[in-house]
CSV table of C-alpha atoms and ligand atoms in Angstrom, one decimal:
chain,number,residue,atom,x,y,z
A,1,MET,CA,0.0,0.0,0.0
A,2,ARG,CA,1.4,3.4,-1.0
A,3,THR,CA,0.1,6.4,0.9
A,4,ILE,CA,0.4,9.8,-0.9
A,5,ALA,CA,-0.5,13.1,0.8
A,6,ILE,CA,-1.3,16.1,-1.3
A,7,ILE,CA,0.0,19.1,0.6
A,8,ASN,CA,0.4,22.8,0.0
A,9,GLN,CA,-0.5,25.5,2.5
A,10,LYS,CA,-1.4,27.8,-0.4
A,11,GLY,CA,-5.2,27.8,-0.8
A,12,GLY,CA,-6.7,27.0,-4.2
A,13,CYS,CA,-3.6,25.6,-5.8
A,14,GLY,CA,-5.5,22.5,-7.0
A,15,LYS,CA,-5.0,20.0,-4.1
A,16,THR,CA,-8.5,18.7,-4.1
A,17,THR,CA,-8.7,18.6,-7.9
A,18,VAL,CA,-5.4,16.5,-7.9
A,19,VAL,CA,-6.6,14.2,-5.2
A,20,ILE,CA,-10.0,13.4,-6.7
A,21,ASN,CA,-8.8,12.9,-10.2
A,22,LEU,CA,-5.6,11.1,-9.3
A,23,ALA,CA,-7.6,8.7,-7.2
A,24,ALA,CA,-10.1,8.1,-10.0
A,25,SER,CA,-7.3,7.6,-12.5
A,26,LEU,CA,-5.4,5.1,-10.3
A,27,ALA,CA,-8.7,3.3,-10.0
A,28,GLN,CA,-9.0,3.3,-13.8
A,29,HIS,CA,-5.6,1.6,-13.8
A,30,ASP,CA,-7.2,-1.1,-11.6
A,31,ARG,CA,-5.5,0.1,-8.5
A,32,ARG,CA,-7.7,-0.2,-5.3
A,33,THR,CA,-7.6,3.4,-4.1
A,34,LEU,CA,-8.9,5.1,-1.0
A,35,LEU,CA,-9.2,8.8,-0.9
A,36,ILE,CA,-9.1,10.2,2.6
A,37,ASP,CA,-10.3,13.8,3.1
A,38,ILE,CA,-8.8,15.5,6.2
A,39,ASP,CA,-9.7,19.0,5.1
A,40,PRO,CA,-12.6,20.3,7.3
A,41,GLN,CA,-13.9,22.1,4.2
A,42,SER,CA,-15.1,18.6,3.0
A,43,HIS,CA,-14.6,19.5,-0.7
A,44,CYS,CA,-14.0,15.9,-1.7
A,45,ALA,CA,-17.5,14.8,-0.8
A,46,VAL,CA,-18.9,17.8,-2.7
A,47,GLY,CA,-16.7,17.1,-5.7
A,48,LEU,CA,-17.9,13.5,-5.8
A,49,ALA,CA,-21.6,14.2,-5.2
A,50,VAL,CA,-21.7,12.5,-1.8
A,51,PRO,CA,-24.7,14.1,0.0
A,52,GLU,CA,-23.4,15.9,3.0
A,53,ASP,CA,-26.7,15.4,5.0
A,54,GLN,CA,-26.3,11.6,4.7
A,55,ILE,CA,-22.7,11.4,6.0
A,56,GLU,CA,-23.4,10.2,9.5
A,57,ARG,CA,-19.8,9.7,10.6
A,58,ASN,CA,-16.6,10.9,9.0
A,59,ILE,CA,-12.9,10.7,9.4
A,60,TYR,CA,-13.1,12.9,12.5
A,61,ASP,CA,-14.9,10.1,14.4
A,62,VAL,CA,-12.3,7.6,13.3
A,63,LEU,CA,-9.3,9.8,14.3
A,64,ILE,CA,-10.8,10.7,17.7
A,65,SER,CA,-11.6,7.1,18.5
A,66,ALA,CA,-8.1,6.5,20.0
A,67,PHE,CA,-8.8,9.1,22.6
A,68,SER,CA,-12.5,8.5,23.4
A,69,ASP,CA,-14.8,5.7,24.5
A,70,SER,CA,-16.9,5.6,21.3
A,71,LYS,CA,-15.1,3.7,18.6
A,72,THR,CA,-15.6,4.2,14.9
A,73,ASP,CA,-13.5,2.2,12.4
A,74,LEU,CA,-12.5,3.4,9.0
A,75,LYS,CA,-14.5,0.8,7.1
A,76,SER,CA,-17.7,2.1,8.6
A,77,ILE,CA,-17.4,5.6,7.2
A,78,ILE,CA,-16.4,4.6,3.6
A,79,TRP,CA,-18.4,5.5,0.6
A,80,GLN,CA,-17.9,3.6,-2.7
A,81,ILE,CA,-17.5,6.1,-5.5
A,82,ALA,CA,-16.6,3.8,-8.4
A,83,GLN,CA,-15.0,0.5,-9.0
A,84,HIS,CA,-11.7,0.4,-7.0
A,85,PHE,CA,-12.4,4.0,-5.8
A,86,ASP,CA,-13.5,4.6,-2.1
A,87,LEU,CA,-13.9,7.8,-0.2
A,88,ALA,CA,-13.5,8.4,3.5
A,89,PRO,CA,-15.2,11.8,3.9
A,90,SER,CA,-14.3,14.7,6.1
A,91,GLY,CA,-16.5,16.9,8.3
A,92,ILE,CA,-16.4,20.3,9.8
A,93,GLU,CA,-15.8,18.8,13.3
A,94,LEU,CA,-12.3,18.1,12.1
A,95,ALA,CA,-11.5,21.8,12.6
A,96,ALA,CA,-11.9,21.1,16.4
A,97,LEU,CA,-9.5,18.1,16.4
A,98,GLU,CA,-6.4,20.2,17.1
A,99,PRO,CA,-7.7,22.0,20.3
A,100,GLN,CA,-9.4,18.8,21.5
A,101,LEU,CA,-6.2,16.8,21.3
A,102,ALA,CA,-3.9,19.5,22.7
A,103,GLY,CA,-1.4,18.0,25.0
A,104,GLN,CA,-2.2,14.4,24.1
A,105,ASP,CA,0.7,12.1,23.3
A,106,HIS,CA,1.0,10.7,19.7
A,107,ARG,CA,-1.8,13.0,18.5
A,108,GLU,CA,0.1,13.3,15.2
A,109,GLU,CA,0.0,9.6,14.6
A,110,CYS,CA,-3.8,9.0,14.6
A,111,LEU,CA,-4.1,8.6,10.9
A,112,LYS,CA,-1.0,6.5,10.6
A,113,ASN,CA,-2.3,4.1,13.1
A,114,VAL,CA,-5.7,3.9,11.4
A,115,LEU,CA,-4.1,3.2,8.1
A,116,GLN,CA,-1.9,0.5,9.4
A,117,GLU,CA,-5.0,-1.6,9.9
A,118,GLN,CA,-5.9,-1.1,6.2
A,119,ALA,CA,-2.7,-2.4,4.7
A,120,GLY,CA,-3.7,-5.1,2.2
A,121,HIS,CA,-7.1,-3.6,1.5
A,122,TYR,CA,-5.9,-0.9,-0.8
A,123,ASP,CA,-3.0,-0.4,-3.3
A,124,TYR,CA,-3.1,3.4,-2.9
A,125,VAL,CA,-4.3,5.8,-0.2
A,126,VAL,CA,-4.4,9.5,-1.3
A,127,ILE,CA,-5.0,12.2,1.3
A,128,ASP,CA,-6.4,15.6,0.7
A,129,CYS,CA,-5.0,18.2,3.2
A,130,PRO,CA,-6.3,21.6,4.3
A,131,PRO,CA,-4.5,24.7,3.2
A,132,SER,CA,-2.7,25.1,6.5
A,133,VAL,CA,0.1,23.5,8.5
A,134,GLY,CA,-1.3,22.1,11.7
A,135,LEU,CA,-2.2,18.8,13.4
A,136,LEU,CA,-4.2,17.5,10.4
A,137,THR,CA,-1.4,18.1,7.9
A,138,PHE,CA,1.2,16.6,10.3
A,139,ASN,CA,-1.1,13.5,10.6
A,140,ALA,CA,-1.0,13.2,6.8
A,141,LEU,CA,2.8,13.6,6.8
A,142,ARG,CA,3.2,10.9,9.5
A,143,ALA,CA,1.0,8.5,7.6
A,144,ALA,CA,2.4,9.2,4.1
A,145,ASP,CA,5.2,7.5,2.2
A,146,GLU,CA,5.1,10.1,-0.5
A,147,VAL,CA,4.0,13.8,-0.7
A,148,ILE,CA,2.9,15.6,-3.8
A,149,ILE,CA,3.1,19.4,-3.7
A,150,PRO,CA,0.9,20.9,-6.4
A,151,VAL,CA,2.3,24.2,-7.6
A,152,GLU,CA,0.2,26.5,-9.7
A,153,THR,CA,2.2,27.7,-12.7
A,154,GLY,CA,1.1,31.3,-12.7
A,155,TYR,CA,2.3,34.6,-11.3
A,156,PHE,CA,0.8,34.0,-7.9
A,157,ALA,CA,2.5,30.6,-7.7
A,158,LEU,CA,5.9,32.4,-7.6
A,159,HIS,CA,4.5,34.9,-5.2
A,160,GLY,CA,3.5,32.0,-2.9
A,161,LEU,CA,6.8,30.4,-2.9
A,162,ALA,CA,8.2,32.3,0.0
A,163,LYS,CA,5.4,31.1,2.1
A,164,GLN,CA,5.9,27.6,0.9
A,165,LEU,CA,9.5,27.8,2.0
A,166,GLU,CA,8.4,28.5,5.5
A,167,THR,CA,6.2,25.5,5.4
A,168,LEU,CA,9.0,23.3,4.2
A,169,THR,CA,11.1,24.5,7.1
A,170,VAL,CA,8.4,23.7,9.6
A,171,LEU,CA,7.8,20.3,8.0
A,172,ARG,CA,11.5,19.6,8.1
A,173,GLU,CA,11.6,20.2,11.9
A,174,GLN,CA,8.5,18.1,12.5
A,175,CYS,CA,9.1,15.2,10.3
A,176,ARG,CA,11.6,12.4,11.0
A,177,GLN,CA,10.8,9.6,8.6
A,178,GLU,CA,11.6,8.5,5.1
A,179,ILE,CA,9.3,10.2,2.7
A,180,CYS,CA,9.5,11.1,-0.9
A,181,PHE,CA,8.5,14.7,-1.9
A,182,ARG,CA,7.6,15.6,-5.4
A,183,VAL,CA,6.4,18.8,-7.0
A,184,LEU,CA,3.6,18.7,-9.6
A,185,ALA,CA,2.9,21.7,-11.9
A,186,THR,CA,-0.8,22.4,-12.0
A,187,MET,CA,-3.2,24.8,-13.8
A,188,TYR,CA,-0.6,25.1,-16.6
A,189,ASP,CA,-1.6,27.1,-19.6
A,190,VAL,CA,0.8,26.5,-22.4
A,191,ARG,CA,-0.5,29.5,-24.3
A,192,THR,CA,0.8,32.0,-21.8
A,193,LYS,CA,4.5,32.8,-21.9
A,194,LEU,CA,4.7,33.3,-18.2
A,195,ALA,CA,3.3,29.8,-17.5
A,196,ARG,CA,6.0,28.3,-19.8
A,197,GLU,CA,8.7,30.3,-18.1
A,198,VAL,CA,7.5,29.2,-14.7
A,199,LEU,CA,7.4,25.6,-15.7
A,200,ASN,CA,10.9,25.8,-17.1
A,201,GLU,CA,12.2,27.4,-13.9
A,202,LEU,CA,10.5,24.7,-11.8
A,203,ARG,CA,12.0,22.0,-14.0
A,204,LYS,CA,15.4,23.5,-13.8
A,205,HIS,CA,15.4,23.9,-10.0
A,206,TYR,CA,13.5,20.9,-8.9
A,207,GLY,CA,14.8,18.4,-11.5
A,208,PRO,CA,14.1,14.9,-10.3
A,209,GLU,CA,11.9,16.1,-7.5
A,210,MET,CA,9.4,17.2,-10.2
A,211,PHE,CA,6.9,15.1,-12.0
A,212,GLN,CA,7.4,15.0,-15.8
A,213,SER,CA,3.6,15.0,-16.0
A,214,VAL,CA,1.9,18.4,-15.9
A,215,ILE,CA,-1.7,19.2,-15.1
A,216,ASN,CA,-3.0,21.7,-17.7
A,217,PHE,CA,-5.6,24.3,-16.9
A,218,ASN,CA,-8.7,22.6,-18.3
A,219,THR,CA,-12.2,24.0,-17.7
A,220,LYS,CA,-13.6,20.4,-17.9
A,221,LEU,CA,-11.9,19.8,-14.5
A,222,LYS,CA,-13.8,22.7,-13.0
A,223,GLU,CA,-17.0,21.6,-14.6
A,224,ALA,CA,-16.5,18.0,-13.5
A,225,ALA,CA,-16.2,19.1,-9.8
A,226,SER,CA,-19.3,21.2,-10.1
A,227,PHE,CA,-21.2,18.2,-11.4
A,228,GLY,CA,-19.9,16.0,-8.6
A,229,GLN,CA,-17.8,13.8,-10.8
A,230,ALA,CA,-14.2,12.9,-11.4
A,231,ILE,CA,-12.9,13.6,-14.8
A,232,THR,CA,-12.8,9.9,-15.6
A,233,GLU,CA,-16.6,9.9,-15.5
A,234,TYR,CA,-17.4,13.5,-16.6
A,235,ASP,CA,-15.3,13.7,-19.8
A,236,PRO,CA,-13.0,10.8,-20.5
A,237,ALA,CA,-11.9,12.4,-23.8
A,238,SER,CA,-10.8,15.7,-22.2
A,239,LYS,CA,-7.3,17.0,-21.8
A,240,GLY,CA,-7.8,16.9,-18.0
A,241,MET,CA,-8.4,13.1,-18.2
A,242,ARG,CA,-5.3,12.7,-20.3
A,243,ASP,CA,-3.2,14.6,-17.8
A,244,PHE,CA,-4.4,12.6,-14.8
A,245,MET,CA,-4.1,9.3,-16.5
A,246,ALA,CA,-0.5,10.2,-17.4
A,247,LEU,CA,0.2,11.3,-13.8
A,248,ALA,CA,-1.2,8.0,-12.5
A,249,GLN,CA,0.9,6.1,-15.0
A,250,GLU,CA,4.0,8.0,-13.9
A,251,ILE,CA,3.3,7.1,-10.3
A,252,ILE,CA,2.5,3.5,-11.1
A,253,GLN,CA,5.8,3.1,-13.0
A,254,THR,CA,7.6,3.6,-9.7
A,255,GLU,CA,6.0,0.6,-8.0
A,256,PRO,CA,7.6,-1.0,-6.2
A,257,ALA,CA,11.3,-1.8,-7.0
A,258,GLN,CA,12.1,1.6,-8.5
A,259,LYS,CA,10.5,3.3,-5.6
A,260,GLU,CA,13.0,1.9,-3.1
A,261,GLN,CA,15.8,3.0,-5.3
A,262,GLU,CA,14.6,6.5,-5.8
A,263,ARG,CA,13.7,7.1,-2.2
A,264,ILE,CA,15.8,9.8,-0.6
A,265,VAL,CA,17.4,8.6,2.6
A,266,SER,CA,16.0,11.0,5.0
A,267,VAL,CA,13.2,13.5,4.8
A,268,GLU,CA,15.6,16.1,6.2
A,269,ASP,CA,18.0,15.8,3.3
A,270,GLN,CA,15.2,15.9,0.8
A,271,LEU,CA,13.5,18.9,2.4
A,272,LYS,CA,16.8,20.7,2.5
A,273,ALA,CA,17.2,20.0,-1.3
A,274,ILE,CA,13.8,21.3,-2.1
A,275,SER,CA,14.2,24.3,0.2
A,276,LYS,CA,17.5,25.1,-1.4
A,277,SER,CA,16.1,24.9,-4.9
A,278,ALA,CA,13.0,26.8,-3.9
A,279,ASP,CA,15.3,29.6,-2.6
A,280,GLU,CA,17.1,29.8,-5.9
A,281,LEU,CA,13.8,29.7,-7.7
A,282,LEU,CA,12.4,32.4,-5.6
A,283,SER,CA,15.3,34.7,-6.3
A,284,GLU,CA,15.2,33.9,-10.0
A,285,SER,CA,11.5,34.5,-10.1
A,286,LYS,CA,12.0,37.9,-8.5
A,287,LYS,CA,14.4,38.8,-11.1
A,288,LEU,CA,12.1,37.6,-13.9
A,289,ILE,CA,8.9,39.2,-12.7
A,290,GLY,CA,9.9,42.4,-10.9
A,291,ALA,CA,7.5,44.3,-8.7
A,292,LYS,CA,3.8,44.1,-9.4
A,293,PRO,CA,2.4,47.6,-10.1
A,294,ALA,CA,-0.3,48.5,-7.6
A,295,GLY,CA,-3.9,48.0,-8.8
A,296,SER,CA,-2.9,46.6,-12.2
A,297,ARG,CA,-2.6,43.1,-13.6
A,298,PRO,CA,0.9,41.7,-13.1
A,299,ARG,CA,3.1,42.4,-16.0
A,300,PRO,CA,6.4,40.7,-16.6
A,301,ALA,CA,9.5,42.8,-16.7
A,302,ALA,CA,11.3,43.3,-20.0
A,303,SER,CA,13.9,40.7,-19.2
A,304,ILE,CA,11.3,37.9,-19.1
A,305,GLN,CA,10.3,38.7,-22.6
A,306,GLU,CA,13.8,38.3,-23.8
A,307,LYS,CA,14.1,35.0,-21.9
A,308,ILE,CA,10.8,33.8,-23.1
A,309,ASP,CA,11.7,34.4,-26.8
A,310,THR,CA,13.7,31.2,-26.5
A,311,LEU,CA,10.6,29.0,-26.8
A,312,TYR,CA,10.4,25.3,-26.4
A,313,GLY,CA,8.2,23.2,-28.7
A,314,VAL,CA,8.3,22.9,-32.5
A,315,ARG,CA,9.7,25.6,-34.8
A,316,GLN,CA,9.9,25.7,-38.6
A,317,ASN,CA,12.7,27.5,-40.3
A,318,GLN,CA,14.0,27.3,-43.9
A,319,GLY,CA,12.6,23.9,-44.6
A,320,GLN,CA,13.7,22.4,-41.3
A,321,VAL,CA,11.6,21.6,-38.3
A,322,GLU,CA,13.3,22.0,-34.9
A,323,PHE,CA,12.0,20.1,-31.9
A,324,VAL,CA,13.1,21.7,-28.6
A,325,ALA,CA,12.3,20.4,-25.1
A,326,LEU,CA,13.5,20.9,-21.6
A,327,TYR,CA,14.3,17.9,-19.5
A,328,PRO,CA,17.1,18.8,-17.1
A,329,SER,CA,17.1,15.4,-15.3
A,330,ALA,CA,16.9,13.2,-18.4
A,331,THR,CA,19.8,11.1,-19.7
A,332,SER,CA,18.2,10.4,-23.0
A,333,VAL,CA,15.5,12.1,-25.1
A,334,GLN,CA,14.4,10.7,-28.4
A,335,LEU,CA,11.7,11.6,-30.9
A,336,ALA,CA,9.3,9.0,-32.5
A,337,GLY,CA,6.7,9.8,-35.0
A,338,ASP,CA,5.1,8.9,-38.3
A,339,PHE,CA,8.1,10.5,-40.0
A,340,ASN,CA,10.6,7.9,-38.6
A,341,ASN,CA,8.2,4.9,-38.5
A,342,TRP,CA,7.8,5.5,-34.7
A,343,GLU,CA,11.3,4.3,-34.1
A,344,PRO,CA,12.8,6.6,-31.4
A,345,GLU,CA,16.3,5.3,-31.7
A,346,GLN,CA,16.4,6.8,-35.2
A,347,THR,CA,16.0,10.3,-33.9
A,348,PRO,CA,17.8,11.2,-30.7
A,349,LEU,CA,17.7,14.7,-29.4
A,350,ALA,CA,21.0,16.2,-28.4
A,351,PRO,CA,21.6,18.3,-25.2
A,352,ALA,CA,21.8,22.0,-26.2
A,353,GLY,CA,24.2,23.5,-23.7
A,354,ASP,CA,24.0,22.5,-20.0
A,355,ASN,CA,20.7,24.1,-19.2
A,356,GLY,CA,18.6,21.0,-19.7
A,357,ARG,CA,17.5,21.9,-23.2
A,358,TRP,CA,17.4,19.1,-25.9
A,359,ASN,CA,16.9,19.6,-29.6
A,360,VAL,CA,16.9,18.0,-33.0
A,361,ARG,CA,16.4,19.4,-36.5
A,362,LEU,CA,14.6,17.4,-39.2
A,363,PRO,CA,14.1,18.2,-42.9
A,364,LEU,CA,10.4,17.4,-43.1
A,365,PRO,CA,8.3,17.9,-46.2
A,366,THR,CA,5.0,19.7,-46.1
A,367,GLY,CA,2.4,17.6,-44.2
A,368,ARG,CA,0.8,16.8,-40.9
A,369,TYR,CA,2.9,14.7,-38.5
A,370,HIS,CA,2.2,12.9,-35.2
A,371,TYR,CA,5.0,12.4,-32.7
A,372,ARG,CA,5.9,11.7,-29.1
A,373,TYR,CA,9.1,12.1,-27.0
A,374,VAL,CA,10.7,9.1,-25.3
A,375,VAL,CA,12.4,10.4,-22.2
A,376,ASP,CA,14.6,7.9,-20.5
A,377,GLY,CA,12.5,5.2,-22.1
A,378,ARG,CA,9.1,6.8,-21.2
A,379,TRP,CA,6.8,7.8,-24.0
A,380,GLN,CA,5.0,11.1,-23.6
A,381,PRO,CA,3.5,13.9,-25.7
A,382,ASP,CA,5.4,17.2,-26.2
A,383,PRO,CA,4.6,19.3,-23.1
A,384,TYR,CA,5.2,22.4,-25.1
A,385,ASN,CA,2.8,21.7,-27.9
A,386,GLU,CA,-0.9,22.0,-27.1
A,387,CYS,CA,-2.0,20.4,-30.4
A,388,THR,CA,-2.6,16.8,-29.7
A,389,GLU,CA,-4.8,13.9,-30.9
A,390,PRO,CA,-5.8,10.7,-29.2
A,391,ASN,CA,-3.9,7.6,-30.3
A,392,PRO,CA,-5.1,4.0,-30.4
A,393,PHE,CA,-3.4,3.2,-27.0
A,394,GLY,CA,-5.8,5.6,-25.1
A,395,GLU,CA,-3.0,8.2,-24.8
A,396,TYR,CA,-2.2,11.3,-26.9
A,397,ASN,CA,0.2,12.1,-29.7
A,398,SER,CA,1.5,15.6,-30.4
A,399,VAL,CA,0.8,17.0,-33.8
A,400,VAL,CA,2.8,19.3,-36.0
A,401,GLU,CA,1.6,20.8,-39.3
A,402,VAL,CA,4.6,21.5,-41.6
A,403,LYS,CA,3.8,24.3,-44.1
B,1,ATP,N1,-6.1,22.1,-13.7
B,1,ATP,C1,-7.2,22.8,-13.5
B,1,ATP,N2,-7.9,23.4,-14.5
B,1,ATP,C2,-8.9,24.2,-14.3
B,1,ATP,N3,-9.4,24.5,-13.0
B,1,ATP,C3,-8.7,24.0,-12.0
B,1,ATP,C4,-7.6,23.1,-12.1
B,1,ATP,N4,-7.2,22.7,-10.9
B,1,ATP,C5,-8.0,23.3,-10.0
B,1,ATP,N5,-8.9,24.1,-10.7
B,1,ATP,C6,-10.0,24.9,-10.1
B,1,ATP,O1,-9.3,25.8,-9.2
B,1,ATP,C7,-10.1,26.0,-8.0
B,1,ATP,C8,-9.3,25.6,-6.8
B,1,ATP,O2,-8.9,24.2,-6.9
B,1,ATP,P1,-8.9,23.2,-5.7
B,1,ATP,O3,-10.2,23.3,-4.9
B,1,ATP,O4,-8.6,21.9,-6.2
B,1,ATP,O5,-7.8,23.8,-4.8
B,1,ATP,P2,-7.3,23.4,-3.3
B,1,ATP,O6,-5.8,23.6,-3.3
B,1,ATP,O7,-7.9,22.1,-2.9
B,1,ATP,O8,-8.0,24.5,-2.5
B,1,ATP,P3,-8.1,24.6,-0.9
B,1,ATP,O9,-6.7,25.1,-0.5
B,1,ATP,O10,-9.1,25.7,-0.6
B,1,ATP,O11,-8.4,23.3,-0.4
B,1,ATP,C9,-11.4,25.1,-8.2
B,1,ATP,O12,-12.4,25.9,-8.7
B,1,ATP,C10,-10.9,24.1,-9.2
B,1,ATP,O13,-12.0,23.6,-10.0
B,2,MG,MG1,-9.0,21.6,-1.3
C-alpha cells in the first residue's frame, strides 16, 4: 500500500482537484484506491456528489476514536464512488480536532495508526489536506510514504513560494521519517509565456523532484467538480483526463522496486534539497517578474520577454523543423513519429548546452505529422505543444503541421 499526501498550505492551488482525479485515474488503472479527506472544508464529498446530510460519521470520528470511548472504524465511514475507488469523507468537526487533542501524546499519529489496519485492502491511499500546516497536515505527513506538492504555474505561484519555503522549514523540523516529496505543476496554460517560463524554472530547479507530467488548466476539470464527478466519469476524452491518466501512470511506474531505489534517505536531506532549490527559484522569479504595479494586472518585466523568446516546442525555419524540449534530469531524449516509423532510436535529441535543453532538426516535407518524446524510455506527448490527438493506446500524440 502506498500512501500519498497532497500538501500545500497555499489555498486554491489545485490540491482537491489533484486528489479526486488522481484517485479516480489510479482506480481506472485497476489500483484499489482510497481517498481520505482530512480538510474540514469537505470538498471531496462535494466534488464527488456524496450528499453531506447523509454522511453520519466521518474521518473525525475515526481519528478521535483512539482518545475516546466511542469507537468508529475506518471501514464504517467509507463510501464507494466507483469500482476500486472509495472515499473516507471529512466533516467540519475536524476543525476542532487540534484543540481537542492539545497535550495528548501521539496525536500526530492517529491517521498513521488507522491506516496500518488497512494495509492489504488498498493499493493506494491518497490524502487531501487543508491549506494550512497544523495537526491535520502533520497527521497526513506521518501517515504518508510520499508527498505531492501541487504548484500553480502562474504569477501567484511564484509569489506564494516564500510562504511555501516557510512550510518546508516547519515540516523539516516536524518530520523524521523516510518520505518522498515531489512537485507537480498544475493549472498550466501552455498559451501563456509566463506559465511556460514558470514551468521551465520549476523543472530547472526541482529536477528529479518534479513530476514529468503536468496538469494543464482545463475547464472540464472545473465543470466535473461542479457536477460532482471525477474527470474519468465526466469527460474521458478531455485533456484533463489525459493529464491525470499520465500522472497516475508515472506514479504506477515507480511501484515498487524503482520506488525503493529513488527514495531519498531522510526527509531532512530531501526537504533541504527542495528548500534550497526553492530559494534559488524564488530569487530567480523575483528577477524575472519584478515588482507588481499596484492596482494593475501583473506584467512581466522586460527581461522575461527576452528570456521567453527562447521557446520550447516545435519551430519551422528554412525547410527544417526543430524540436526543442526541456528535460534537465533526463539522460536520453528521443523523438518518435510517423516520419521515422515510430522508431525513437532513429531520432535522438542532443543536449543543447548545460541548461537541460534538448533539440533536433529534421528536414520534413509539407504535411501533418504525429509524434511523441521518449524520455529515459518513457513515451510522452510534447509538453510544449498543445496540439494533440488521441492515439489507439488511449493516450495522446502531439501533432505538427509543416507548411
Ligand atoms: N487544472 C485545473 N484546470 C482548471 N481549473 C482547476 C484546475 N485545478 C484546479 N482548478 C480549479 O481551481 C479551484 C481551486 O482548486 P482546488 O479546490 O482543487 O484547490 P485546493 O488547493 O484544494 O483549494 P483549498 O486550499 O481551498 O483546499 C477550483 O475551482 C478548481 O475547479
Ligand atoms: Mg481543497
